[in-house]
Coordinates of C-alpha atoms (C1' of nucleotides) and ligand atoms in Angstrom, one line a residue:
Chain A
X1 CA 134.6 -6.0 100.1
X2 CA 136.9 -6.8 102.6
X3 CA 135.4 -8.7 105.9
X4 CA 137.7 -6.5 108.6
X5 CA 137.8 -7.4 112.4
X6 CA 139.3 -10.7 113.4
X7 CA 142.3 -10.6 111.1
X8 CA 145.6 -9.4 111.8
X9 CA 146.1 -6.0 110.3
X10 CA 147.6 -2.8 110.5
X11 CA 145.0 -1.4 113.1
X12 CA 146.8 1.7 113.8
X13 CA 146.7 2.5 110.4
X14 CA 143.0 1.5 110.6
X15 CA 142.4 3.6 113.4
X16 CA 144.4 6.7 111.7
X17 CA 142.6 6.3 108.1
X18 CA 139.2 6.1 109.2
X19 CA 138.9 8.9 111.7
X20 CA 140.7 10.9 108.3
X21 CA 137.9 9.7 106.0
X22 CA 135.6 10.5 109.0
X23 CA 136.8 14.0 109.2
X24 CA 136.9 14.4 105.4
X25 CA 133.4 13.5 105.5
X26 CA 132.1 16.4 108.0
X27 CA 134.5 18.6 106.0
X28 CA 132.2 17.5 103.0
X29 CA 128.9 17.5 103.9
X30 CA 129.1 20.5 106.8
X31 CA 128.6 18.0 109.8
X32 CA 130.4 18.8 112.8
X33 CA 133.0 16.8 114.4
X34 CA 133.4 18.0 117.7
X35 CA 135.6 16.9 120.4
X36 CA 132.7 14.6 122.3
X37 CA 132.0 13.0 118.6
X38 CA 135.7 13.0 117.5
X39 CA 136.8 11.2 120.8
X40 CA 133.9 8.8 121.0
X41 CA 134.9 7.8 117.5
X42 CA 138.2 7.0 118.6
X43 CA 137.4 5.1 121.6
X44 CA 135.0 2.6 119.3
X45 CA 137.7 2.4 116.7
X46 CA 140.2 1.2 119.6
X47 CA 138.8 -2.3 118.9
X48 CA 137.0 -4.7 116.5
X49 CA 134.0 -4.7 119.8
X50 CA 130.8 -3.6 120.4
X51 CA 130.3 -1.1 123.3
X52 CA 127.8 -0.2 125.1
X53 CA 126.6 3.4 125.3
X54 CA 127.6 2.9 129.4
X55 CA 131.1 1.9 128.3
X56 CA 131.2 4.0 126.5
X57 CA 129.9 6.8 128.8
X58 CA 132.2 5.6 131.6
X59 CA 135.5 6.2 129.3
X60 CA 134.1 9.5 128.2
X61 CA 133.5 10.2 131.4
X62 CA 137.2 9.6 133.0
X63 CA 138.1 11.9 130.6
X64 CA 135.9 14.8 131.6
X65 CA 134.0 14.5 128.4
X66 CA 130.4 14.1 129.8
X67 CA 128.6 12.2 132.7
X68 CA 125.5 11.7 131.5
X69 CA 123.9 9.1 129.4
X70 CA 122.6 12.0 127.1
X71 CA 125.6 12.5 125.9
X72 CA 126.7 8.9 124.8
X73 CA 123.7 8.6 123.0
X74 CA 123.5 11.9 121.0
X75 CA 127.4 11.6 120.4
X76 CA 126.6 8.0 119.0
X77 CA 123.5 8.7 117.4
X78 CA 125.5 11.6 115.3
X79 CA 128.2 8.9 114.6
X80 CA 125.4 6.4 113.3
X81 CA 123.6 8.9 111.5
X82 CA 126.9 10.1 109.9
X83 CA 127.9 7.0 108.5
X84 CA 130.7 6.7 110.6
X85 CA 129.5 3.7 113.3
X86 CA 126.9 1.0 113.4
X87 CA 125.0 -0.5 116.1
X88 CA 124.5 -4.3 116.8
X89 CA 120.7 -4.8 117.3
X90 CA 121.3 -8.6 118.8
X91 CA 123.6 -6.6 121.6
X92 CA 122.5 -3.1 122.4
X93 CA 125.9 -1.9 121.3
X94 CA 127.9 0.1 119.3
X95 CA 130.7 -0.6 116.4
X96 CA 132.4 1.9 114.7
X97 CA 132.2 1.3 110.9
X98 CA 135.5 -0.9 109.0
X99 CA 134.0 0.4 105.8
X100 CA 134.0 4.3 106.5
X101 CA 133.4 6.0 103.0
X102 CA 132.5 2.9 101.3
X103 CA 128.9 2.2 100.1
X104 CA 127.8 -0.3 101.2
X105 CA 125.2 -2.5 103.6
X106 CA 126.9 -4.0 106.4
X107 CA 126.5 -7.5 107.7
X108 CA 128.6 -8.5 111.4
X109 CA 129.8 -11.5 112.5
X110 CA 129.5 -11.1 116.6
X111 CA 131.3 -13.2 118.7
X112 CA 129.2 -14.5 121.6
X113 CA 132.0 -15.2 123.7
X114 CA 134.5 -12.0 123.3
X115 CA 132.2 -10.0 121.8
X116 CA 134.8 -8.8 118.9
X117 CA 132.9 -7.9 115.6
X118 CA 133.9 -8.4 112.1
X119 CA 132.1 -6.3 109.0
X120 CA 131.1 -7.9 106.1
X121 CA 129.2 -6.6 103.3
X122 CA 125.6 -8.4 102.3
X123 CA 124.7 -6.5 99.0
X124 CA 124.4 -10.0 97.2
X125 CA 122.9 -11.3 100.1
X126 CA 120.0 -9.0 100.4
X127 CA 119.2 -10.0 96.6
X128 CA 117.0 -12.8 98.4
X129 CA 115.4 -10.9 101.2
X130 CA 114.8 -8.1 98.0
X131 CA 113.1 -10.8 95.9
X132 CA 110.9 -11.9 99.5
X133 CA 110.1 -8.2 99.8
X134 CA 109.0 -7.4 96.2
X135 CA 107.3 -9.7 96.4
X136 CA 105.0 -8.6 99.4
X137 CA 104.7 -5.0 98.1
X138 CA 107.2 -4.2 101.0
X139 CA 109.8 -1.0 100.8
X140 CA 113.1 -2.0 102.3
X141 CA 114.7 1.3 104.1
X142 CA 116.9 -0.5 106.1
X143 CA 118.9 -3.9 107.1
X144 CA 120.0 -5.7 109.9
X145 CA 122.2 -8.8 109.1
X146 CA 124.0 -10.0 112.2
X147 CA 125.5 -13.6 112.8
X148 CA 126.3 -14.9 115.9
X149 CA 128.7 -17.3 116.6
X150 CA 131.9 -18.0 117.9
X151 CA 135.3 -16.3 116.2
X152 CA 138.1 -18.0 115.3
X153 CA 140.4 -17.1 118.8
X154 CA 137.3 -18.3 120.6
X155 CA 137.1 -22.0 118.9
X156 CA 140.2 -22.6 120.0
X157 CA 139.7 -21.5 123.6
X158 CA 136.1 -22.7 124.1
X159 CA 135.1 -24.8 121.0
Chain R
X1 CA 108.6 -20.8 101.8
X2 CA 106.0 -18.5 101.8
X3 CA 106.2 -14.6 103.0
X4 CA 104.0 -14.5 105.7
X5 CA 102.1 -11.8 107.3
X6 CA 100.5 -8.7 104.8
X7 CA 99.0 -10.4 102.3
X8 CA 95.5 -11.7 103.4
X9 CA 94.8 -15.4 104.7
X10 CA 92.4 -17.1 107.0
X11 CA 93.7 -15.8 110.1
X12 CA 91.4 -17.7 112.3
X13 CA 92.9 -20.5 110.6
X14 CA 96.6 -19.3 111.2
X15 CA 96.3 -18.8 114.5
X16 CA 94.6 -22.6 115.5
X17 CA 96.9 -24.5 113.2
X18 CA 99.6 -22.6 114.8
X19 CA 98.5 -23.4 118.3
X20 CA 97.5 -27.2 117.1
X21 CA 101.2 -27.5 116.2
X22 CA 102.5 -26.1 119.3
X23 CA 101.1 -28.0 121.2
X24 CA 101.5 -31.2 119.0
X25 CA 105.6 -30.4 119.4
X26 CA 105.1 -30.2 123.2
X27 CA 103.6 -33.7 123.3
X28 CA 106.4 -35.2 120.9
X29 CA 109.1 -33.4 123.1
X30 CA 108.4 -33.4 126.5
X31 CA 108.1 -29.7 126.8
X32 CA 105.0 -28.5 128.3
X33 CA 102.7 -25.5 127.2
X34 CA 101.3 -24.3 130.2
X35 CA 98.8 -22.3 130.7
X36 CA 100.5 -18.7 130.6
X37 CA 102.8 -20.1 128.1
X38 CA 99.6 -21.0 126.1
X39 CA 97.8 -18.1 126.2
X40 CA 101.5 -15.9 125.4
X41 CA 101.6 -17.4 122.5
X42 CA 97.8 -16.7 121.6
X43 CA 98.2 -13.3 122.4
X44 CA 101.1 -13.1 119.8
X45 CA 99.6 -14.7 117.6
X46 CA 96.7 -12.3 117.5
X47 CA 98.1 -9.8 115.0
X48 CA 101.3 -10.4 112.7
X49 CA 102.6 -7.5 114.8
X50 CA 105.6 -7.5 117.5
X51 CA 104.1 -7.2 120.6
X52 CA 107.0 -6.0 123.8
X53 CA 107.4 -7.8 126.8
X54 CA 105.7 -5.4 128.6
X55 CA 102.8 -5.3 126.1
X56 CA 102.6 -8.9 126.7
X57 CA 102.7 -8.7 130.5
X58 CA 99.3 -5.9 130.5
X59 CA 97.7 -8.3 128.8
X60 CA 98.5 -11.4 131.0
X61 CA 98.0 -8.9 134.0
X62 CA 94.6 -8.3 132.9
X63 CA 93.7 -11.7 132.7
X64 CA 95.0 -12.7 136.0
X65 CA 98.4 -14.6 134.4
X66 CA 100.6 -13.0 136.4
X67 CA 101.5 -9.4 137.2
X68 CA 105.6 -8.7 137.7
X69 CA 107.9 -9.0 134.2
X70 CA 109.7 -12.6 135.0
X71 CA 106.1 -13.7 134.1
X72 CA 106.4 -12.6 130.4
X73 CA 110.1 -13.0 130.1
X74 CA 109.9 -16.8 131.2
X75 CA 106.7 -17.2 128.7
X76 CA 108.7 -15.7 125.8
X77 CA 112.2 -17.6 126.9
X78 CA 109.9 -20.8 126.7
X79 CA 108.7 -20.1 123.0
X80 CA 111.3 -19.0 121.8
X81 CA 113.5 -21.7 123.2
X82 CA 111.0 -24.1 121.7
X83 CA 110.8 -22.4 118.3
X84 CA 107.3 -21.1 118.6
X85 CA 108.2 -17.5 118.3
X86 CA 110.8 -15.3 117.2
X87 CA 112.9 -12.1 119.1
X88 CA 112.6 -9.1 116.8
X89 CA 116.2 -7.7 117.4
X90 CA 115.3 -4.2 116.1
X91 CA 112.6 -3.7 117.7
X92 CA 113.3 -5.3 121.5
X93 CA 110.3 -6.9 120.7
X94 CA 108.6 -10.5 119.7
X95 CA 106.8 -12.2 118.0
X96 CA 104.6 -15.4 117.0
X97 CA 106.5 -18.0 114.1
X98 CA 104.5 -17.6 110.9
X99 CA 106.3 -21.4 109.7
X100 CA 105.7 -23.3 113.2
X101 CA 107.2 -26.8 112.3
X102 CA 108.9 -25.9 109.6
X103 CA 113.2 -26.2 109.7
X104 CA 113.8 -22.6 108.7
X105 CA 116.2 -19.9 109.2
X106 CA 113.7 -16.7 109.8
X107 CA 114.1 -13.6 108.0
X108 CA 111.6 -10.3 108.9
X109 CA 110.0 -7.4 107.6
X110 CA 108.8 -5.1 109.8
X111 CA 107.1 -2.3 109.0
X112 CA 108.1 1.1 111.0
X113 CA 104.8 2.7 110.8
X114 CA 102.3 -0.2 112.0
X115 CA 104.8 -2.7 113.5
X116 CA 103.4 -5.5 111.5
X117 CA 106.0 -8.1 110.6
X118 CA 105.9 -10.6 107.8
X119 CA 108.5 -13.6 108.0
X120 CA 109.7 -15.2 105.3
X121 CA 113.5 -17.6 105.0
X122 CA 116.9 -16.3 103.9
X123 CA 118.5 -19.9 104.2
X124 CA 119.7 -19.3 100.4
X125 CA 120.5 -15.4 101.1
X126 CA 122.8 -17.0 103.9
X127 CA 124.7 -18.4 101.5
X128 CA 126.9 -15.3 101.5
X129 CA 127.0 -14.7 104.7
X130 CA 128.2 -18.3 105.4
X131 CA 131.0 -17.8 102.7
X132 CA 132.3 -14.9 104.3
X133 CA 132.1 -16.3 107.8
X134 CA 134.0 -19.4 106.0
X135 CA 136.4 -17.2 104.9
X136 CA 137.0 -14.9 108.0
X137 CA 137.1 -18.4 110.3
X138 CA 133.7 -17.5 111.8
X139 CA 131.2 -20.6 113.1
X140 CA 128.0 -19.1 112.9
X141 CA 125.6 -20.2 115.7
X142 CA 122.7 -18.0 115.3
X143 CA 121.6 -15.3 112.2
X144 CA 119.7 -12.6 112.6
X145 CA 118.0 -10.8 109.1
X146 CA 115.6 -7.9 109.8
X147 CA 114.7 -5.7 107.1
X148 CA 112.7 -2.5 108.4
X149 CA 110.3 -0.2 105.5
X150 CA 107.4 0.2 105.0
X151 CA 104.7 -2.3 104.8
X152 CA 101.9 -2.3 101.6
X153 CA 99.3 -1.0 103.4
X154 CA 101.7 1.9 105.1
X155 CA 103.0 2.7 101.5
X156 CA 99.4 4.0 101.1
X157 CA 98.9 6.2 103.9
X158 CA 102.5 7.9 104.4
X159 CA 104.5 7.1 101.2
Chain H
dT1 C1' 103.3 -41.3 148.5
dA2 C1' 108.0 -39.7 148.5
dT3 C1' 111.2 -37.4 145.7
dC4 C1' 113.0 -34.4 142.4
dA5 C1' 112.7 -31.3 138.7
dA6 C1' 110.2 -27.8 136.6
dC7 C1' 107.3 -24.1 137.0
dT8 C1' 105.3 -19.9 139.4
dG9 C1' 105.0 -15.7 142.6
dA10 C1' 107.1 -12.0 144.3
dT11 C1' 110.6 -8.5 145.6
dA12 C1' 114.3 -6.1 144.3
dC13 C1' 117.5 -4.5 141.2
dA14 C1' 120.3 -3.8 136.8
dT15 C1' 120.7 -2.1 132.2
dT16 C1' 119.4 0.5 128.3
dA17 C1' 117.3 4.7 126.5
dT18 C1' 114.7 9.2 126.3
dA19 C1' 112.1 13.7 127.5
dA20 C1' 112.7 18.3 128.6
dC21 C1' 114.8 22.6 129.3
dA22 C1' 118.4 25.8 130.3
dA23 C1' 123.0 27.3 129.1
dA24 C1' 126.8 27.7 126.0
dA25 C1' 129.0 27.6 121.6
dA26 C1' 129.3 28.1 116.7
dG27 C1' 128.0 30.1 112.4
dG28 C1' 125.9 33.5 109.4
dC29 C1' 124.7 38.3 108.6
dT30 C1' 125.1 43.4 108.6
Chain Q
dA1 C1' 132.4 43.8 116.1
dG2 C1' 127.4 43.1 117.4
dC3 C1' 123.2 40.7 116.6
dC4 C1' 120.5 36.8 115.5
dT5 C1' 119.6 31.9 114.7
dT6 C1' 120.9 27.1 114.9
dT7 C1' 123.3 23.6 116.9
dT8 C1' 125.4 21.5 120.6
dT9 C1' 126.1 20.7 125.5
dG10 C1' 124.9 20.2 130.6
dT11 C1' 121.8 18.5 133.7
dT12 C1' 117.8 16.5 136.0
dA13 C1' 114.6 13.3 136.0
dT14 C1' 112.2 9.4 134.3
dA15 C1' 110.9 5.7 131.0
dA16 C1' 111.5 1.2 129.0
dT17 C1' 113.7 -3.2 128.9
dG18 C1' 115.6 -7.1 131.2
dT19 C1' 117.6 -10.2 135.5
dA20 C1' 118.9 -12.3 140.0
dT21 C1' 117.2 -14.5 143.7
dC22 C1' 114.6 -17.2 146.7
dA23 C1' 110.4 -19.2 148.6
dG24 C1' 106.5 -21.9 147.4
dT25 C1' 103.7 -24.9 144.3
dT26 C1' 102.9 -28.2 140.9
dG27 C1' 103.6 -32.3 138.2
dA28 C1' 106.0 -36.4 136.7
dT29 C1' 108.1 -40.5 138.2
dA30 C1' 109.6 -44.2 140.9
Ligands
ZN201 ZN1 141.5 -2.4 112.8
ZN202 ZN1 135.8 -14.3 120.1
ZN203 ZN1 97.7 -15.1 110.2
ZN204 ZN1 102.7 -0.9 108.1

DNA sequence: TATCAACTGATACATTATAACAAAAAGGCT
DNA sequence: AGCCTTTTTGTTATAATGTATCAGTTGATA
């Protein structure tokens, strides 16, 4: 699997194809994707960053889409739920997902300086931290892989 | 390395070599382990469980340590700066190192029911993260690997 | 013992997140 | 369409987590 986010690539395709998978999706499965959701979507797809739910908020806001915090959070809370965003424990903030309809468990590499994110895929990774866990008797539900460091625009600027 | 944290051990035992260690680092290094510093680190040492800053605060409130929040957040800067505990992303929470001494690259399970938090080492899962931050141009300063489940005992009660 | 750096105490504030409840909208049913 | 139920939204208030700042104290070192 493709590790999408510092790369040059056709990000208005990217933007155009996910929220289409995204919408194929709810189409699927009954979920609704409704003009808070939809838009908050696109605003985290408008770059390879994390946002916070207060960025994220203030945009929403400008646009007469909500003014309170409730609504960041349930509209990103759906969008995590769904599938269709992740969040970055290490920042308190919010990514929407390079991977959309793919299965798979993402890993990010967060850039400390310009806060840009890049999704990765850890399945072969997680073979290790299964083995630890079997062998405690523990039941994974969930991972959290997240690397921080510096991209490669930043090295250059501030290495 | 070993999986620290459900399976049973001579805790007592954990806890003073721990504490012998910590404070054997200080003497090497310069650094010093003061008093709340001291007893923050007890504290989390207590139980393999992640304790909040705020958790830790009550109890260094109680004891006369201090009462306002820059008291725990310096104590827990301190250790984790020096390596004697670890910030549970997920959670917002921290916790005592189970390998104190050792060079290792932490990797945590953390139970969702009770809290409790075993650490064991990914350095070989990191392996593929570090080949796709190779390949995407990434220098990878920090990792962070939290899996969240269900711990042995928690299997038990609510499987 | 004078000096400087590190640590502590304390106030105030900033950021992130949730509880609770009423109102509105959407969807299913007859 | 009209009625009912579920989901979503609007809003207020508050909780939980984390920092900036500055004055005072302590401790190492010269
Ligand atoms: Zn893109
Ligand atoms: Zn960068
Ligand atoms: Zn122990
Ligand atoms: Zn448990």
């Amino acid at each position: 699997m493709q590790t999408i986010g510092f790369e040059k690539h056709d990000h208005g395709a990217c933007i155009h194809d996910t929220l289409a998978k995204a919408e194929a999706s709810c189409a699927d499965t009954g979920l609704r994707l409704t003009a808070v959701r939809r838009r908050a979507l696109e605003i985290l797809l408008a770059e390879h960053r994390a946002l916070g739910a207060y960025d994220l908020l203030a945009v929403l806001a400008e646009e007469g889409l909500g003014s309170q915090p409730p609504v960041a959070y349930r509209a990103l809370d759906f969008l995590v739920k769904a599938g269709f965003a992740h969040k970055i424990e290490a920042l308190n903030a919010y990514i929407a997902c390079a991977h959309l309809g793919a299965d798979h468990t993402p890993a990010f590499l967060i850039c400390r300086s310009c806060r840009s994110v890049a999704e990765a895929d850890t399945a072969p990774a997680q073979g290790r931290l299964g083995d630890a866990a079997r062998d405690a008797g523990f039941k994974i539900e969930h991972t959290v892989v997240e690397a921080q460091g510096l991209c490669p625009a930043c090295q250059e600027i501030a290495p």
